[in-house]
Amino acid sequence: MCYTGAVRTTDDLQLILARNVGRGERSVAVVRVAAAFFVLLQLLWADRVAIADFHLRPWLVILGLGSGIGFSLWTLRSRSEAPWRLWASTVVDSLVVTVALWPTVIWAREIYPGQFNLPGLAFYALAMAVSGLRLDRRLVWTSIALNGAAAVGLGLLDQALNGPFPMLRPTDVFIWLAMFVGAGALGDAITVRTRRLVTEAAQAVTDRERARQALGVYVSETVAQSVLDEGGGGLELGGARRQVVVLFSDLRGFTAYSDALSPERLVAEVNAYLDRMVEVISAHGGVVDKYIGDAIMVVFGLPEAQGDDAERAVRCALGMQEALELHNGEREARGLPPLRQGIGVHRGWTVAGNIGSADRLQYTVMGATVNLASRLESATKAEGVSVLVSDAVVQALPDLDEPLLKPHGELQLRGASEPVVVWTTL
């Protein structure tokens, strides 16, 4: 009857966040590969890319970029979420950019305009901004520190080896500073905002799961899920015609037996019995409509009819009988008397929906089909059988290799205008 899935906890929320961190790191790897390929294309087609006329020592740059690409491809393939890999990736970003740029400083030519007049430093800013995808502010600030220090160090090295460049203006320095500050702020904002969105989404999933579990204690999981899916719209009064299979089960002679039991023992025995039965019902896709003491009303075909509702209902009835035999074996081992059960199954049209008042509702099915299924269950005692199934159910069964039931005859049930053809177990 109730939802048995585990409720998500804070640890589960952290797991969801960790998975998104892993996805963010893979996004960083993709950006790193794209940037590295962009620089490699410039090297391979240097005569067609008018950046500057200086000696690059391309084999060193290719080695550095290739290492970055290799690390990125390894990250994409392994999909590991180990924290050390995030820190290593942050360091790799700075190293890849530095290895790609420092040959332009070491082996500069006469017309070399200076590092601050080339677009290469923008890759440091890109690394800062993209680091926000890792969803860890510590990594963002580490990236800011590493890339900022590398950019400043490269600039100082450039000045030391190649001297000041007349082309460098104060406004250029201000623009680079603004770009770096903006990139760092963007990376931090991406982390804060994305973590908040992921946490809120994970919390919403957690709250929904808890609501379904709590609601599933009182109604079937199917009904609980339907109510949640409709955003409360499933709680409106009203109903609709549904062709379903209704199964009623009840214990024989249990009322007299229970009179001698204490309330605590009575509840324990009933719950132990219901646990066994509901396990079988759930396994066959039945929806527990209600409990009436030790009686159970089960519906097959909600919220929508399925092609095998009749077969599942019959197999459920047989499974409940088998489960009762096992349960009785356990009871006898503890010195308790065995339980006897009657089951009635009928198929037909019902009205399914919410009945009651605006303050208290119950989702159930009503109509002649429900009444006849209950009459069949009551008739099992007089007929001396455990299961009675109407011909309407049997007619809906598919062709089976082995029969599940045998004819029992006709019964004139109270409330039925004509005799009902019934079947029972083999």
Coordinates of C-alpha atoms in Angstrom, one line a residue:
M1 CA 0.0 0.0 0.0
C2 CA 2.6 2.5 1.0
Y3 CA 5.7 3.8 -0.8
T4 CA 8.7 1.9 0.3
G5 CA 11.5 3.9 -1.3
A6 CA 14.1 5.4 0.9
V7 CA 13.7 9.1 1.8
R8 CA 16.6 11.3 0.5
T9 CA 18.7 12.8 3.3
T10 CA 21.3 15.5 3.4
D11 CA 23.9 13.0 2.2
D12 CA 21.7 12.4 -0.9
L13 CA 21.6 16.1 -1.6
Q14 CA 25.4 16.2 -1.4
L15 CA 25.6 13.2 -3.8
I16 CA 23.3 15.1 -6.3
L17 CA 25.6 18.1 -6.0
A18 CA 28.7 16.0 -6.4
R19 CA 27.3 14.6 -9.6
N20 CA 26.7 18.1 -11.0
V21 CA 30.3 19.0 -10.0
G22 CA 31.5 16.1 -12.0
R23 CA 29.4 17.3 -15.0
G24 CA 30.8 20.8 -14.6
E25 CA 34.4 19.4 -14.6
R26 CA 33.6 17.6 -17.8
S27 CA 32.4 20.9 -19.3
V28 CA 35.6 22.5 -18.3
A29 CA 37.5 19.7 -20.0
V30 CA 35.5 20.3 -23.2
V31 CA 36.3 24.1 -23.1
R32 CA 40.0 23.3 -22.5
V33 CA 40.1 20.9 -25.5
A34 CA 38.4 23.5 -27.7
A35 CA 40.8 26.3 -26.7
A36 CA 43.8 24.1 -27.2
F37 CA 42.7 23.1 -30.6
F38 CA 42.2 26.7 -31.5
V39 CA 45.8 27.6 -30.6
L40 CA 47.1 24.5 -32.4
L41 CA 45.2 25.6 -35.5
Q42 CA 47.0 29.0 -35.3
L43 CA 50.3 27.2 -35.1
L44 CA 49.6 24.9 -38.0
W45 CA 48.4 27.8 -40.2
A46 CA 50.7 30.5 -38.8
D47 CA 51.4 31.9 -42.2
R48 CA 47.6 32.6 -42.5
V49 CA 47.0 34.0 -39.0
A50 CA 48.3 37.6 -38.7
I51 CA 49.0 37.9 -35.0
A52 CA 52.7 38.8 -35.0
D53 CA 55.9 37.9 -36.7
F54 CA 57.9 36.2 -33.9
H55 CA 59.5 32.9 -33.3
L56 CA 57.2 30.5 -31.4
R57 CA 59.2 27.3 -30.9
P58 CA 56.0 25.5 -31.8
W59 CA 57.1 22.1 -30.6
L60 CA 57.2 23.3 -27.0
V61 CA 53.7 24.9 -27.4
I62 CA 52.4 21.7 -29.0
L63 CA 53.8 19.6 -26.1
G64 CA 52.0 21.8 -23.5
L65 CA 48.8 21.9 -25.4
G66 CA 48.9 18.2 -26.1
S67 CA 49.3 17.5 -22.4
G68 CA 46.2 19.6 -21.7
I69 CA 44.2 17.8 -24.3
G70 CA 45.3 14.4 -23.1
F71 CA 44.3 15.3 -19.5
S72 CA 41.0 16.6 -20.7
L73 CA 40.2 13.4 -22.7
W74 CA 41.2 11.3 -19.7
T75 CA 38.8 13.3 -17.6
L76 CA 36.0 12.9 -20.1
R77 CA 36.5 9.2 -20.4
S78 CA 37.0 8.2 -16.7
R79 CA 34.1 10.5 -15.4
S80 CA 35.7 10.3 -12.0
E81 CA 34.3 12.8 -9.4
A82 CA 37.4 12.5 -7.0
P83 CA 38.1 15.9 -5.4
W84 CA 41.9 15.7 -6.2
R85 CA 41.1 15.6 -9.9
L86 CA 39.3 19.0 -9.6
W87 CA 42.3 20.5 -7.9
A88 CA 44.7 19.0 -10.5
S89 CA 42.5 20.2 -13.3
T90 CA 42.6 23.8 -11.9
V91 CA 46.4 23.7 -11.9
V92 CA 46.5 22.1 -15.4
D93 CA 44.4 25.1 -16.8
S94 CA 47.0 27.6 -15.6
L95 CA 50.0 25.4 -16.8
V96 CA 48.6 24.8 -20.2
V97 CA 48.1 28.5 -20.9
T98 CA 51.5 29.4 -19.5
V99 CA 53.3 26.7 -21.5
A100 CA 51.5 28.0 -24.6
L101 CA 52.5 31.6 -24.0
W102 CA 56.0 31.7 -22.5
P103 CA 57.9 30.8 -25.7
T104 CA 56.6 34.0 -27.2
V105 CA 58.4 35.9 -24.4
I106 CA 61.6 33.9 -24.4
W107 CA 62.2 33.9 -28.1
A108 CA 60.7 37.3 -29.1
R109 CA 61.6 39.0 -32.3
E110 CA 62.2 42.7 -33.0
I111 CA 58.7 43.4 -34.0
Y112 CA 57.3 41.6 -31.0
P113 CA 54.6 44.0 -29.5
G114 CA 54.7 42.7 -26.0
Q115 CA 52.5 40.2 -24.1
F116 CA 49.9 42.8 -23.2
N117 CA 49.3 43.6 -26.8
L118 CA 48.6 40.0 -27.7
P119 CA 45.3 38.1 -27.1
G120 CA 47.1 35.2 -25.4
L121 CA 46.5 36.5 -21.8
A122 CA 42.8 36.3 -22.4
F123 CA 43.1 32.5 -22.0
Y124 CA 44.0 33.1 -18.3
A125 CA 40.7 35.1 -17.9
L126 CA 38.9 32.3 -19.7
A127 CA 40.3 29.7 -17.2
M128 CA 39.1 31.9 -14.3
A129 CA 35.5 32.2 -15.7
V130 CA 35.2 28.5 -16.7
S131 CA 36.4 27.4 -13.2
G132 CA 33.0 28.4 -11.9
L133 CA 31.6 25.3 -13.6
R134 CA 33.3 23.2 -10.9
L135 CA 30.8 24.6 -8.4
D136 CA 33.4 25.0 -5.7
R137 CA 34.4 28.6 -4.6
R138 CA 37.7 27.3 -3.3
L139 CA 38.6 26.1 -6.7
V140 CA 37.5 29.4 -8.3
W141 CA 39.7 31.4 -6.0
T142 CA 42.5 29.0 -6.5
S143 CA 42.1 29.5 -10.3
I144 CA 42.1 33.3 -9.8
A145 CA 45.2 33.1 -7.7
L146 CA 47.1 30.8 -10.1
N147 CA 46.1 32.4 -13.4
G148 CA 46.5 35.9 -12.0
A149 CA 50.0 35.1 -10.7
A150 CA 50.9 33.4 -13.9
A151 CA 49.7 36.4 -16.0
V152 CA 51.6 38.9 -13.8
G153 CA 54.7 36.7 -13.8
L154 CA 54.6 36.4 -17.6
G155 CA 54.3 40.1 -17.9
L156 CA 57.2 40.8 -15.5
L157 CA 59.3 38.2 -17.4
D158 CA 58.4 39.9 -20.6
Q159 CA 59.5 43.3 -19.2
A160 CA 62.7 41.9 -17.8
L161 CA 63.8 40.1 -21.0
N162 CA 62.3 42.4 -23.7
G163 CA 62.1 45.7 -22.0
P164 CA 59.2 48.2 -21.8
F165 CA 57.2 48.5 -25.0
P166 CA 56.1 51.9 -26.3
M167 CA 52.9 50.4 -27.6
L168 CA 51.7 49.6 -24.1
R169 CA 49.4 52.3 -22.7
P170 CA 47.9 52.7 -19.2
T171 CA 44.5 52.2 -20.7
D172 CA 45.6 48.8 -22.0
V173 CA 46.7 47.8 -18.5
F174 CA 43.4 49.0 -17.1
I175 CA 41.5 47.0 -19.7
W176 CA 43.4 43.8 -18.8
L177 CA 42.9 44.4 -15.1
A178 CA 39.1 44.9 -15.7
M179 CA 39.0 41.7 -17.8
F180 CA 40.7 39.6 -15.1
V181 CA 38.6 41.0 -12.3
G182 CA 35.4 40.5 -14.3
A183 CA 36.4 36.9 -15.2
G184 CA 37.1 36.1 -11.6
A185 CA 33.8 37.6 -10.5
L186 CA 32.0 35.7 -13.2
G187 CA 33.5 32.4 -12.2
D188 CA 32.5 33.0 -8.6
A189 CA 29.0 34.1 -9.6
I190 CA 28.6 30.9 -11.7
T191 CA 29.6 28.8 -8.8
V192 CA 27.3 30.5 -6.3
R193 CA 24.3 30.7 -8.6
T194 CA 24.6 27.2 -10.0
R195 CA 25.0 25.6 -6.6
R196 CA 21.9 27.4 -5.4
L197 CA 19.9 26.2 -8.4
V198 CA 21.2 22.6 -8.0
T199 CA 20.5 22.6 -4.3
E200 CA 17.0 24.0 -4.7
A201 CA 16.2 21.5 -7.4
A202 CA 17.6 18.6 -5.3
Q203 CA 15.6 19.9 -2.3
A204 CA 12.4 20.0 -4.4
V205 CA 13.0 16.4 -5.5
T206 CA 13.6 15.4 -1.9
D207 CA 10.5 17.2 -0.6
R208 CA 8.4 15.5 -3.3
E209 CA 9.8 12.1 -2.4
R210 CA 9.0 12.7 1.3
A211 CA 5.5 13.9 0.4
R212 CA 4.9 10.8 -1.7
Q213 CA 6.2 8.6 1.1
A214 CA 4.0 10.3 3.7
L215 CA 1.0 10.3 1.5
G216 CA 1.6 6.7 0.5
V217 CA 1.1 5.6 4.1
Y218 CA -2.6 6.5 3.8
V219 CA -3.3 5.8 0.1
S220 CA -1.8 3.6 -2.6
E221 CA 1.5 4.7 -4.2
T222 CA -0.4 5.0 -7.5
V223 CA -2.9 7.4 -6.1
A224 CA -0.2 9.4 -4.2
Q225 CA 1.8 9.8 -7.4
S226 CA -1.2 10.8 -9.4
V227 CA -2.1 13.5 -6.8
L228 CA 1.5 14.9 -6.9
D229 CA 1.7 14.8 -10.7
E230 CA -1.5 16.8 -10.9
G231 CA -0.2 19.4 -8.4
G232 CA -3.2 18.9 -6.2
G233 CA -5.7 18.8 -9.0
G234 CA -6.2 15.1 -8.3
L235 CA -7.8 16.1 -4.9
E236 CA -10.9 17.5 -6.4
L237 CA -14.3 15.9 -5.8
G238 CA -15.7 13.8 -8.6
G239 CA -15.1 10.6 -10.5
A240 CA -14.9 8.9 -13.9
R241 CA -16.0 5.5 -15.3
R242 CA -13.3 2.9 -15.3
Q243 CA -13.3 -0.8 -16.2
V244 CA -11.4 -2.5 -13.5
V245 CA -11.0 -5.8 -11.8
V246 CA -11.9 -5.8 -8.1
L247 CA -10.5 -8.3 -5.6
F248 CA -11.9 -8.7 -2.1
S249 CA -10.2 -10.9 0.6
D250 CA -11.2 -11.6 4.2
L251 CA -10.1 -13.9 7.0
R252 CA -12.5 -16.6 8.0
G253 CA -13.4 -16.9 11.7
F254 CA -10.9 -14.3 12.7
T255 CA -13.4 -12.1 14.6
A256 CA -14.1 -14.9 17.1
Y257 CA -10.4 -15.7 17.4
S258 CA -9.5 -12.0 17.9
D259 CA -11.9 -11.6 20.8
A260 CA -9.4 -13.5 23.0
L261 CA -6.4 -11.4 22.0
S262 CA -5.1 -8.2 23.6
P263 CA -5.2 -5.1 21.4
E264 CA -1.5 -5.1 21.0
R265 CA -1.3 -8.7 19.9
L266 CA -4.4 -8.3 17.7
V267 CA -2.8 -5.4 15.8
A268 CA 0.5 -7.3 15.5
E269 CA -1.1 -10.4 14.0
V270 CA -3.2 -8.4 11.6
N271 CA -0.3 -6.3 10.5
A272 CA 1.9 -9.4 10.0
Y273 CA -0.8 -10.9 7.8
L274 CA -1.4 -7.7 5.8
D275 CA 2.3 -7.3 5.2
R276 CA 2.4 -10.7 3.5
M277 CA -0.7 -10.0 1.4
V278 CA 0.3 -6.5 0.3
E279 CA 3.7 -7.8 -0.8
V280 CA 1.9 -10.1 -3.2
I281 CA -0.6 -7.4 -4.3
S282 CA 2.2 -5.0 -5.1
A283 CA 4.1 -7.6 -7.0
H284 CA 1.1 -8.1 -9.3
G285 CA 0.5 -4.4 -9.8
G286 CA -2.7 -4.2 -7.6
V287 CA -3.8 -1.0 -5.9
V288 CA -5.0 -1.4 -2.3
D289 CA -8.2 0.6 -2.2
K290 CA -8.9 0.1 1.5
Y291 CA -8.6 -2.1 4.6
I292 CA -11.7 -3.1 6.5
G293 CA -10.4 -4.7 9.6
D294 CA -8.6 -7.8 8.3
A295 CA -10.4 -7.5 4.9
I296 CA -8.6 -6.0 1.9
M297 CA -10.1 -4.4 -1.2
V298 CA -7.8 -4.4 -4.2
V299 CA -8.3 -2.8 -7.7
F300 CA -6.5 -3.7 -10.9
G301 CA -6.7 -1.2 -13.8
L302 CA -6.1 2.1 -12.0
P303 CA -5.3 4.8 -12.9
E304 CA -5.8 3.4 -16.4
A305 CA -6.9 -0.1 -17.5
Q306 CA -4.1 -2.4 -18.7
G307 CA -4.5 -5.4 -21.1
D308 CA -3.5 -7.9 -18.4
D309 CA -5.6 -6.7 -15.5
A310 CA -7.7 -9.9 -15.3
E311 CA -4.7 -12.2 -15.4
R312 CA -2.8 -10.2 -12.8
A313 CA -5.8 -10.2 -10.5
V314 CA -6.2 -14.0 -10.8
R315 CA -2.5 -14.6 -10.3
C316 CA -2.6 -12.3 -7.3
A317 CA -5.4 -14.3 -5.7
L318 CA -3.4 -17.5 -6.2
G319 CA -0.3 -15.8 -4.9
M320 CA -2.1 -14.6 -1.8
Q321 CA -3.2 -18.2 -1.1
E322 CA 0.4 -19.4 -1.4
A323 CA 1.6 -16.5 0.8
L324 CA -1.0 -17.5 3.4
E325 CA 0.3 -21.1 3.5
L326 CA 3.8 -19.8 4.2
H327 CA 2.5 -17.4 6.8
N328 CA 0.5 -20.2 8.5
G329 CA 3.7 -22.3 8.6
E330 CA 5.4 -19.5 10.6
R331 CA 2.4 -19.1 12.8
E332 CA 2.2 -22.9 13.6
A333 CA 5.9 -22.8 14.5
R334 CA 5.1 -20.2 17.1
G335 CA 2.1 -22.2 18.4
L336 CA -0.5 -20.0 16.7
P337 CA -3.5 -21.4 14.9
P338 CA -3.6 -21.2 11.1
L339 CA -5.6 -18.5 9.3
R340 CA -8.2 -19.2 6.6
Q341 CA -9.0 -16.8 3.8
G342 CA -11.7 -16.1 1.3
I343 CA -11.1 -14.2 -2.0
G344 CA -13.6 -13.0 -4.6
V345 CA -12.7 -11.4 -7.9
H346 CA -15.0 -9.7 -10.4
R347 CA -14.5 -7.4 -13.5
G348 CA -16.7 -4.6 -14.7
W349 CA -17.4 -0.9 -14.9
T350 CA -17.0 1.3 -11.8
V351 CA -16.9 4.9 -10.9
A352 CA -13.4 5.8 -9.7
G353 CA -12.7 9.1 -8.0
N354 CA -12.6 11.2 -4.8
I355 CA -15.6 10.9 -2.5
G356 CA -16.2 12.7 0.8
S357 CA -16.1 16.4 1.6
A358 CA -13.8 19.2 0.9
D359 CA -12.2 18.7 4.3
R360 CA -11.6 14.9 4.0
L361 CA -11.5 12.9 0.8
Q362 CA -11.0 9.2 -0.1
Y363 CA -10.0 7.9 -3.5
T364 CA -12.0 4.8 -4.2
V365 CA -14.1 2.9 -6.7
M366 CA -17.8 2.3 -6.4
G367 CA -20.6 0.5 -8.2
A368 CA -22.2 -2.9 -8.8
T369 CA -18.8 -4.4 -9.7
V370 CA -17.5 -3.7 -6.3
N371 CA -20.6 -5.1 -4.6
L372 CA -20.5 -8.3 -6.7
A373 CA -16.8 -8.9 -5.9
S374 CA -17.6 -8.5 -2.2
R375 CA -20.5 -11.0 -2.6
L376 CA -18.2 -13.5 -4.2
E377 CA -15.8 -13.3 -1.3
S378 CA -18.7 -13.9 1.1
A379 CA -19.9 -16.9 -0.9
T380 CA -16.6 -18.7 -0.6
K381 CA -17.5 -19.7 2.9
A382 CA -20.8 -21.4 1.9
E383 CA -19.2 -22.9 -1.2
G384 CA -16.4 -24.4 0.8
V385 CA -13.7 -22.9 -1.5
S386 CA -11.0 -20.3 -0.9
V387 CA -11.3 -18.4 -4.2
L388 CA -14.3 -17.5 -6.4
V389 CA -13.8 -15.7 -9.7
S390 CA -16.6 -14.4 -11.9
D391 CA -16.9 -15.5 -15.6
A392 CA -16.4 -11.8 -16.6
V393 CA -12.8 -12.1 -15.3
V394 CA -12.2 -15.5 -17.0
Q395 CA -13.5 -14.2 -20.3
A396 CA -10.9 -11.4 -20.2
L397 CA -8.0 -13.9 -19.6
P398 CA -5.6 -14.5 -22.5
D399 CA -5.0 -18.0 -23.9
L400 CA -2.7 -19.6 -21.3
D401 CA -0.6 -22.7 -21.7
E402 CA -1.9 -24.0 -18.4
P403 CA -5.3 -23.1 -16.9
L404 CA -5.4 -21.2 -13.7
L405 CA -9.0 -22.0 -12.8
K406 CA -11.7 -24.6 -13.1
P407 CA -15.5 -24.1 -13.4
H408 CA -17.5 -24.1 -10.2
G409 CA -21.0 -23.6 -11.5
E410 CA -23.6 -20.8 -11.1
L411 CA -24.4 -18.9 -8.0
Q412 CA -27.4 -16.6 -7.2
L413 CA -25.7 -13.8 -5.3
R414 CA -27.6 -11.3 -3.3
G415 CA -28.1 -8.1 -5.3
A416 CA -27.6 -9.9 -8.7
S417 CA -30.7 -10.2 -11.0
E418 CA -29.3 -13.3 -12.7
P419 CA -27.1 -16.3 -11.6
V420 CA -23.4 -15.6 -11.9
V421 CA -21.1 -18.2 -13.5
V422 CA -18.1 -18.6 -11.2
W423 CA -14.7 -20.4 -11.3
T424 CA -12.4 -21.5 -8.5
T425 CA -8.8 -22.7 -8.2
L426 CA -7.6 -26.0 -9.5

